[in-house]
Amino acid sequence: MRRGKPNDPGRRARILQATLDVIRAGGMEAASYRGIAAHAGVPLGSMTYYFPTLEGLILSALDTTRSDLEPRYADPLREAQTRDDVVDVLVDATIGATSPTLDDIRLYAEIRHYGARNPKVADVLQAVEDDSLVTLHRVLPNSTALAINALLWGWWSHRLAHPDTALDELTVRQAFEALVNLPAPGHPFHEKEQNNA
Amino acid sequence: MRRGKPNDPGRRARILQATLDVIRAGGMEAASYRGIAAHAGVPLGSMTYYFPTLEGLILSALDTTRSDLEPRYADPLREAQTRDDVVDVLVDATIGATSPTLDDIRLYAEIRHYGARNPKVADVLQAVEDDSLVTLHRVLPNSTALAINALLWGWWSHRLAHPDTALDELTVRQAFEALVNLPAPGHPFHEKEQNNA
DNA sequence: AGCTAGTGCGTACACTTGTACGTAGCTTAG
DNA sequence: CTAAGCTACGTACAAGTGTACGCACTAGCT
């Protein structure tokens, strides 16, 4: 039973997209109803209509990033067979073709930052992180996965703090190699598995 | 030639301290003239008198953190002789006695976060980071120092995102060991130096 | 055609923010 | 003792914020 005028069906989605754009460009503090409305080309009244509370809008928008991260980072990891493959994927995700742009890193940083204080955002962060950790954990022991996650975020953070200086690929690669080849707990001697084609 | 009533000589310093407290507790967005004034127990007029602009106050406050970080992190590193010593210092700085509290990590995170968009804050960040990198660089090759810095920040970030879960010491230690023992560029074979007592 | 329910949005309000500015009061020079 | 100058602060203002609320207008039912 539909009533009223549904004259712009994609409006809700466009607002969500505009929200992410604004956060990417100006940070969470720039995410005001009015600013987002201007960016999306919708009147202020539409904002509060589709999203009665600003926090709700932001949470919804952040949540959509989960589906963005999955294919870019987790998918290639799922296909990695050897430890060397894993290193390749990680290097690529840090500075290569599948690596996020500075704007995307900024967005991810906003989530982490906000998540440190807002429990709702922390849940989103947890979900994003779980997606990648679970995938890493499929190939590597738990402790190694943690360290790699920490280092990956460290590299991304480095890129944020030094936007004009490119990271040296060999430096990044060797660091990941060192972590990936850590011995698993309970197996003091590291066995390199050789199940590639 | 002194005039007027200098009835509270430490007032300026107390304002700076209160500023850091407020940022630690509520983030940069909580750092308002009025909030800080209330926390420091001074009237609003005093704030704008000692610090005519809010950004100036924040920058001054952040800058004082530089002298806090130096002795805690750089000093022990200066005294490290062997690579194992370096690992000890790093593990300690991550989760041990000399490691920052969650509040201090939060403060550092604010600096990094703000620094990604505000050039003035970026300068402060740069200075803080240089202090530690220069010290690391004294013992380790440049690329390794970069990786270690990234990982250290990654671990701190992890603590922020998981305040209730303690990091396993062995996990942290092995990760740092792996990085510290990376071969120097130009020296394909790694030589472990054994100059301990 | 007329009635009704629900969609979409314009406007207004209460509040918080940084900052400018006027002024009170102490301290020294004359 | 008086005048002046500087310190310290109370107050006011303009700008920007989230959100509540009421009005138009469309679409389906009778």
Coordinates of C-alpha atoms (C1' of nucleotides) in Angstrom, one line a residue:
Chain A
M1 CA 0.0 0.0 0.0
R2 CA 2.1 2.9 -1.3
R3 CA 1.1 6.5 -0.9
G4 CA 2.7 9.9 -1.5
K5 CA 5.2 10.8 -4.2
P6 CA 8.2 8.5 -4.4
N7 CA 9.7 11.0 -6.9
D8 CA 13.4 10.1 -6.2
P9 CA 13.8 6.5 -5.3
G10 CA 17.6 6.7 -5.1
R11 CA 17.5 9.6 -2.8
R12 CA 18.1 7.6 0.4
A13 CA 21.1 5.9 -1.2
R14 CA 22.5 9.2 -2.5
I15 CA 22.3 10.7 1.0
L16 CA 24.3 7.7 2.3
Q17 CA 26.9 8.1 -0.4
A18 CA 27.1 11.9 0.1
T19 CA 27.7 11.3 3.8
L20 CA 30.7 9.1 3.1
D21 CA 32.0 11.6 0.7
V22 CA 31.8 14.4 3.2
I23 CA 33.4 12.3 5.9
R24 CA 36.2 11.3 3.6
A25 CA 36.8 14.9 2.6
G26 CA 36.4 16.7 5.9
G27 CA 36.2 14.1 8.7
M28 CA 33.5 13.2 11.0
E29 CA 33.2 16.7 12.3
A30 CA 32.2 18.0 8.9
A31 CA 29.3 15.6 8.7
S32 CA 26.4 17.9 9.5
Y33 CA 22.9 17.6 8.2
R34 CA 23.2 20.8 6.2
G35 CA 26.6 20.0 4.7
I36 CA 25.6 16.6 3.6
A37 CA 22.3 17.9 2.2
A38 CA 24.1 20.5 0.1
H39 CA 26.5 17.8 -1.1
A40 CA 23.7 15.4 -2.1
G41 CA 21.6 18.2 -3.6
V42 CA 18.6 17.5 -1.3
P43 CA 16.8 19.9 1.0
L44 CA 17.4 19.8 4.7
G45 CA 14.0 18.5 5.4
S46 CA 14.7 15.3 3.4
M47 CA 17.7 14.5 5.7
T48 CA 15.7 14.4 8.9
Y49 CA 12.9 12.6 7.1
Y50 CA 15.0 9.7 5.9
F51 CA 17.3 9.8 8.9
P52 CA 15.7 11.2 12.0
T53 CA 18.9 11.3 13.9
L54 CA 22.3 12.3 12.7
E55 CA 24.1 9.5 14.6
G56 CA 21.8 7.1 12.8
L57 CA 22.7 8.5 9.4
I58 CA 26.4 8.3 10.2
L59 CA 26.2 4.8 11.5
S60 CA 24.2 3.6 8.5
A61 CA 26.8 5.3 6.2
L62 CA 29.7 3.8 7.9
D63 CA 28.1 0.4 7.8
T64 CA 28.0 0.4 4.1
T65 CA 31.8 0.6 4.0
R66 CA 31.9 -3.0 5.1
S67 CA 30.7 -4.3 1.8
D68 CA 33.4 -2.0 0.1
L69 CA 36.3 -3.5 2.0
E70 CA 35.4 -7.1 1.7
P71 CA 36.0 -7.7 -2.0
R72 CA 39.1 -5.5 -2.2
Y73 CA 41.0 -7.0 0.7
A74 CA 39.4 -10.2 1.9
D75 CA 38.7 -11.8 -1.5
P76 CA 42.3 -11.9 -2.8
L77 CA 43.3 -13.3 0.6
R78 CA 40.9 -16.1 0.3
E79 CA 42.6 -17.2 -2.9
A80 CA 46.1 -17.0 -1.6
Q81 CA 47.6 -20.5 -1.4
T82 CA 51.2 -20.2 -0.3
R83 CA 52.7 -17.8 2.3
D84 CA 54.3 -15.9 -0.5
D85 CA 50.9 -15.3 -2.0
V86 CA 49.7 -13.9 1.3
V87 CA 52.7 -11.5 1.3
D88 CA 51.9 -10.4 -2.2
V89 CA 48.3 -9.7 -1.2
L90 CA 49.4 -7.7 1.9
V91 CA 52.0 -5.6 0.0
D92 CA 49.4 -4.9 -2.6
A93 CA 46.8 -3.9 0.0
T94 CA 49.4 -1.6 1.6
I95 CA 50.8 0.3 -1.4
G96 CA 49.7 -1.6 -4.5
A97 CA 46.7 -1.6 -6.9
T98 CA 44.2 -2.9 -4.4
S99 CA 45.4 -0.6 -1.7
P100 CA 43.0 2.1 -0.5
T101 CA 43.4 5.7 -1.6
L102 CA 44.4 8.3 0.9
D103 CA 40.7 9.4 1.1
D104 CA 39.6 5.8 1.9
I105 CA 42.3 5.5 4.5
R106 CA 41.1 8.7 6.0
L107 CA 37.6 7.3 6.1
Y108 CA 38.8 4.1 7.8
A109 CA 40.7 6.3 10.2
E110 CA 37.6 8.2 11.1
I111 CA 35.9 4.9 11.9
R112 CA 38.7 3.8 14.1
H113 CA 38.9 7.2 15.8
Y114 CA 35.2 7.6 16.4
G115 CA 35.1 4.0 17.5
A116 CA 37.5 4.6 20.3
R117 CA 34.8 6.6 22.0
N118 CA 31.4 5.7 20.5
P119 CA 30.3 2.1 21.3
K120 CA 28.0 2.0 18.3
V121 CA 30.8 3.0 15.9
A122 CA 33.0 0.5 17.8
D123 CA 30.6 -2.2 16.7
V124 CA 31.0 -1.2 13.1
L125 CA 34.8 -1.2 13.4
Q126 CA 34.7 -4.6 15.1
A127 CA 32.6 -5.9 12.2
V128 CA 35.0 -4.5 9.6
E129 CA 38.0 -5.9 11.4
D130 CA 36.5 -9.3 12.0
D131 CA 35.9 -9.6 8.3
S132 CA 39.6 -9.3 7.6
L133 CA 40.9 -11.1 10.6
V134 CA 38.7 -14.1 10.0
T135 CA 40.1 -14.3 6.5
L136 CA 43.7 -13.9 7.6
H137 CA 43.1 -16.5 10.3
R138 CA 42.3 -19.0 7.7
V139 CA 45.9 -19.0 6.4
L140 CA 47.9 -18.0 9.5
P141 CA 47.9 -18.6 13.2
N142 CA 46.0 -16.2 15.3
S143 CA 48.8 -14.3 16.8
T144 CA 50.4 -13.7 13.4
A145 CA 47.1 -12.4 12.1
L146 CA 46.9 -9.9 14.9
A147 CA 50.4 -8.7 14.2
I148 CA 49.8 -8.4 10.5
N149 CA 46.6 -6.4 11.1
A150 CA 48.5 -4.1 13.4
L151 CA 51.3 -3.6 10.9
L152 CA 48.9 -3.1 7.9
W153 CA 47.1 -0.3 9.8
G154 CA 50.5 1.1 10.8
W155 CA 51.5 1.4 7.2
W156 CA 48.2 2.9 6.2
S157 CA 48.7 5.4 9.0
H158 CA 52.1 6.2 7.8
R159 CA 50.8 7.0 4.4
L160 CA 48.3 9.3 6.0
A161 CA 51.0 11.1 8.0
H162 CA 53.3 11.3 5.0
P163 CA 51.1 11.8 1.9
D164 CA 53.9 13.1 -0.2
T165 CA 56.4 10.3 0.5
A166 CA 55.8 7.0 -1.2
L167 CA 56.6 3.9 0.9
D168 CA 59.4 1.7 -0.5
E169 CA 58.0 -1.6 -1.7
L170 CA 60.9 -3.7 -0.6
T171 CA 60.7 -2.2 2.9
V172 CA 57.0 -3.1 3.1
R173 CA 57.5 -6.5 1.6
Q174 CA 60.3 -7.6 3.9
A175 CA 58.4 -6.5 7.0
F176 CA 55.3 -8.5 6.0
E177 CA 57.5 -11.5 5.1
A178 CA 59.1 -11.4 8.5
L179 CA 55.7 -11.6 10.2
V180 CA 54.1 -14.1 7.9
N181 CA 57.0 -16.5 8.5
L182 CA 56.7 -16.4 12.2
P183 CA 56.5 -19.8 13.8
A184 CA 53.0 -20.9 14.9
P185 CA 52.6 -21.2 18.7
G186 CA 53.0 -24.9 19.7
H187 CA 55.1 -25.5 16.6
P188 CA 58.6 -24.2 17.5
F189 CA 60.0 -25.0 14.1
H190 CA 58.5 -23.3 11.2
E191 CA 57.4 -25.5 8.4
K192 CA 56.9 -23.8 5.0
E193 CA 54.0 -25.3 3.3
Q194 CA 54.4 -25.9 -0.4
N195 CA 50.9 -26.6 -1.8
N196 CA 51.0 -24.4 -4.8
A197 CA 50.3 -25.7 -8.3
Chain B
M1 CA 58.0 47.0 34.4
R2 CA 55.2 44.9 35.8
R3 CA 51.6 46.2 36.1
G4 CA 48.2 44.8 37.0
K5 CA 47.6 41.8 39.3
P6 CA 49.5 38.7 38.6
N7 CA 47.5 36.8 41.2
D8 CA 47.9 33.3 39.8
P9 CA 51.3 32.8 38.2
G10 CA 50.6 29.2 37.3
R11 CA 47.4 29.9 35.6
R12 CA 48.7 29.7 32.1
A13 CA 50.3 26.3 32.7
R14 CA 47.2 25.1 34.4
I15 CA 45.2 26.0 31.4
L16 CA 47.6 24.0 29.2
Q17 CA 47.4 21.0 31.5
A18 CA 43.6 21.2 31.6
T19 CA 43.5 21.3 27.8
L20 CA 45.4 18.0 27.6
D21 CA 43.2 16.5 30.2
V22 CA 40.1 17.5 28.3
I23 CA 41.4 16.2 25.0
R24 CA 42.5 12.9 26.6
A25 CA 39.1 12.4 28.1
G26 CA 36.8 13.6 25.3
G27 CA 38.9 14.1 22.2
M28 CA 39.8 17.2 20.3
E29 CA 36.1 18.0 19.6
A30 CA 35.6 18.4 23.4
A31 CA 38.3 21.0 23.6
S32 CA 36.2 24.1 23.8
Y33 CA 37.2 27.3 25.5
R34 CA 34.3 26.9 28.0
G35 CA 34.9 23.3 28.7
I36 CA 38.6 23.8 29.4
A37 CA 37.9 26.9 31.5
A38 CA 35.5 24.9 33.7
H39 CA 38.0 22.0 34.0
A40 CA 40.8 24.4 34.9
G41 CA 38.6 26.5 37.2
V42 CA 39.3 29.8 35.4
P43 CA 36.8 32.2 33.9
L44 CA 36.2 32.3 30.2
G45 CA 37.8 35.7 29.8
S46 CA 41.1 34.3 31.1
M47 CA 41.2 31.8 28.3
T48 CA 41.0 34.3 25.5
Y49 CA 43.3 36.5 27.4
Y50 CA 46.2 34.0 27.7
F51 CA 45.3 32.3 24.4
P52 CA 43.6 34.6 21.9
T53 CA 42.8 31.8 19.5
L54 CA 41.6 28.3 20.3
E55 CA 43.9 26.7 17.7
G56 CA 46.9 28.4 19.3
L57 CA 45.9 27.0 22.7
I58 CA 45.5 23.5 21.3
L59 CA 48.8 23.6 19.4
S60 CA 50.6 24.9 22.5
A61 CA 49.1 22.1 24.6
L62 CA 50.0 19.4 22.1
D63 CA 53.5 20.7 21.8
T64 CA 54.1 20.1 25.5
T65 CA 53.5 16.4 25.0
R66 CA 56.7 16.2 23.1
S67 CA 58.8 16.5 26.2
D68 CA 56.6 13.8 27.9
L69 CA 57.3 11.2 25.2
E70 CA 61.0 11.7 25.0
P71 CA 62.2 10.3 28.4
R72 CA 59.7 7.4 28.4
Y73 CA 60.4 5.9 25.0
A74 CA 63.6 7.4 23.5
D75 CA 65.8 7.3 26.6
P76 CA 65.6 3.5 27.2
L77 CA 66.3 3.0 23.5
R78 CA 69.4 5.1 23.6
E79 CA 70.8 2.7 26.2
A80 CA 70.0 -0.4 24.4
Q81 CA 73.1 -2.2 23.2
T82 CA 72.1 -5.4 21.5
R83 CA 69.2 -6.2 19.3
D84 CA 67.6 -8.1 22.1
D85 CA 67.7 -5.0 24.2
V86 CA 65.9 -3.1 21.5
V87 CA 63.2 -5.8 21.4
D88 CA 62.8 -5.6 25.2
V89 CA 62.4 -1.8 25.0
L90 CA 59.8 -2.1 22.2
V91 CA 57.8 -4.8 24.0
D92 CA 57.9 -2.7 27.1
A93 CA 56.8 0.4 25.2
T94 CA 53.9 -1.5 23.7
I95 CA 52.4 -3.3 26.7
G96 CA 54.9 -3.0 29.6
A97 CA 55.7 -0.6 32.3
T98 CA 56.9 2.2 30.1
S99 CA 54.0 1.8 27.8
P100 CA 51.5 4.7 27.6
T101 CA 48.1 4.4 29.3
L102 CA 45.0 4.1 27.2
D103 CA 44.3 7.8 27.8
D104 CA 47.8 8.7 26.6
I105 CA 47.3 6.6 23.5
R106 CA 44.1 8.4 22.9
L107 CA 45.9 11.7 23.1
Y108 CA 48.5 10.5 20.7
A109 CA 45.8 9.3 18.4
E110 CA 44.1 12.7 18.5
I111 CA 47.4 14.3 17.4
R112 CA 47.7 11.8 14.5
H113 CA 44.1 12.2 13.6
Y114 CA 44.1 16.0 13.6
G115 CA 47.5 16.1 12.0
A116 CA 46.1 14.3 8.9
R117 CA 44.1 17.5 8.1
N118 CA 45.6 20.4 10.0
P119 CA 49.2 21.3 8.8
K120 CA 50.1 22.9 12.0
V121 CA 49.2 19.8 14.0
A122 CA 51.0 17.8 11.3
D123 CA 54.2 19.7 12.3
V124 CA 53.8 18.7 15.9
L125 CA 53.2 15.1 14.9
Q126 CA 56.3 15.2 12.7
A127 CA 58.4 16.5 15.6
V128 CA 57.1 13.8 17.9
E129 CA 57.7 11.1 15.4
D130 CA 61.2 12.4 14.4
D131 CA 62.3 12.2 18.1
S132 CA 61.6 8.5 18.2
L133 CA 62.7 7.6 14.6
V134 CA 66.0 9.3 15.0
T135 CA 66.6 7.3 18.1
L136 CA 65.6 4.1 16.5
H137 CA 67.7 4.9 13.5
R138 CA 70.8 5.0 15.7
V139 CA 70.5 1.2 16.2
L140 CA 68.7 0.0 13.2
P141 CA 68.6 0.6 9.4
N142 CA 66.2 3.1 8.2
S143 CA 63.7 0.8 6.6
T144 CA 63.5 -1.3 9.7
A145 CA 62.9 1.7 11.9
L146 CA 60.0 2.7 9.7
A147 CA 58.4 -0.8 9.9
I148 CA 58.9 -0.8 13.7
N149 CA 57.3 2.5 14.1
A150 CA 54.4 1.4 12.0
L151 CA 54.0 -1.8 14.0
L152 CA 54.3 0.0 17.4
W153 CA 51.5 2.4 16.4
G154 CA 49.5 -0.6 15.1
W155 CA 49.8 -2.3 18.5
W156 CA 48.8 0.9 20.3
S157 CA 45.8 1.3 18.0
H158 CA 44.9 -2.3 18.8
R159 CA 44.9 -1.5 22.5
L160 CA 42.6 1.4 21.8
A161 CA 40.1 -0.7 19.8
H162 CA 40.2 -3.5 22.3
P163 CA 40.5 -1.9 25.7
D164 CA 39.3 -5.0 27.5
T165 CA 41.5 -7.6 25.9
A166 CA 45.2 -7.6 26.9
L167 CA 47.7 -8.3 24.2
D168 CA 49.7 -11.4 24.6
E169 CA 53.3 -10.6 25.4
L170 CA 54.8 -13.4 23.3
T171 CA 52.8 -12.4 20.3
V172 CA 54.1 -8.8 20.6
R173 CA 57.7 -9.9 21.3
Q174 CA 57.9 -12.3 18.4
A175 CA 56.6 -9.7 16.0
F176 CA 59.1 -7.1 17.0
E177 CA 61.9 -9.7 16.9
A178 CA 61.0 -10.6 13.4
L179 CA 61.3 -7.0 12.3
V180 CA 64.4 -6.1 14.3
N181 CA 66.3 -9.0 12.8
L182 CA 65.5 -8.0 9.3
P183 CA 68.6 -7.8 7.1
A184 CA 69.9 -4.3 6.4
P185 CA 69.6 -3.2 2.8
G186 CA 72.8 -3.9 1.0
H187 CA 73.7 -6.7 3.4
P188 CA 71.7 -9.6 2.1
F189 CA 72.9 -11.9 4.9
H190 CA 71.9 -10.9 8.3
E191 CA 74.6 -10.9 10.9
K192 CA 73.5 -11.1 14.5
E193 CA 75.8 -9.0 16.7
Q194 CA 76.7 -10.5 20.0
N195 CA 78.1 -7.7 22.1
N196 CA 76.3 -8.2 25.3
A197 CA 78.1 -8.7 28.6
Chain C
dA1 C1' -15.6 13.4 -7.0
dG2 C1' -14.4 13.6 -2.3
dC3 C1' -12.0 11.9 1.7
dT4 C1' -8.0 10.2 4.0
dA5 C1' -3.6 8.7 5.1
dG6 C1' 0.9 9.1 4.6
dT7 C1' 5.2 11.2 2.1
dG8 C1' 8.2 14.9 1.5
dC9 C1' 10.0 19.2 2.9
dG10 C1' 10.3 24.4 4.6
dT11 C1' 10.9 26.8 8.7
dA12 C1' 11.7 28.0 13.3
dC13 C1' 13.7 27.2 17.8
dA14 C1' 16.8 26.3 21.5
dC15 C1' 21.5 25.7 22.1
dT16 C1' 26.5 25.8 21.8
dT17 C1' 30.4 27.6 19.8
dG18 C1' 34.7 31.1 19.0
dT19 C1' 35.8 35.6 19.5
dA20 C1' 35.5 40.9 20.1
dC21 C1' 35.2 44.5 23.2
dG22 C1' 34.4 47.4 27.2
dT23 C1' 35.7 47.9 31.9
dA24 C1' 37.2 47.2 36.7
dG25 C1' 41.1 47.3 39.5
dC26 C1' 45.9 47.1 40.8
dT27 C1' 50.6 49.2 40.3
dT28 C1' 53.8 52.2 39.3
dA29 C1' 55.5 57.1 37.6
dG30 C1' 55.3 61.9 38.5
Chain D
dC1 C1' 47.8 62.0 45.9
dT2 C1' 46.7 61.8 41.2
dA3 C1' 47.1 60.1 36.4
dA4 C1' 48.0 56.6 33.5
dG5 C1' 48.7 52.1 31.9
dC6 C1' 48.4 47.3 31.9
dT7 C1' 46.3 42.9 33.6
dA8 C1' 42.4 40.2 34.0
dC9 C1' 37.8 39.2 33.1
dG10 C1' 32.4 39.7 32.3
dT11 C1' 29.4 40.0 28.7
dA12 C1' 27.5 40.2 24.2
dC13 C1' 27.2 38.8 19.5
dA14 C1' 27.1 36.4 15.1
dA15 C1' 27.4 32.0 13.2
dG16 C1' 26.4 27.3 13.0
dT17 C1' 24.3 23.2 15.0
dG18 C1' 20.5 19.1 15.7
dT19 C1' 15.9 18.5 15.7
dA20 C1' 10.7 19.3 16.2
dC21 C1' 6.7 20.6 13.9
dG22 C1' 3.3 21.8 10.6
dC23 C1' 1.9 22.4 6.0
dA24 C1' 1.5 20.9 1.1
dC25 C1' 0.6 17.6 -2.1
dT26 C1' 0.0 12.8 -4.1
dA27 C1' -2.5 8.5 -4.4
dG28 C1' -5.7 5.2 -3.4
dC29 C1' -10.4 3.8 -1.6
dT30 C1' -15.4 4.5 -1.4

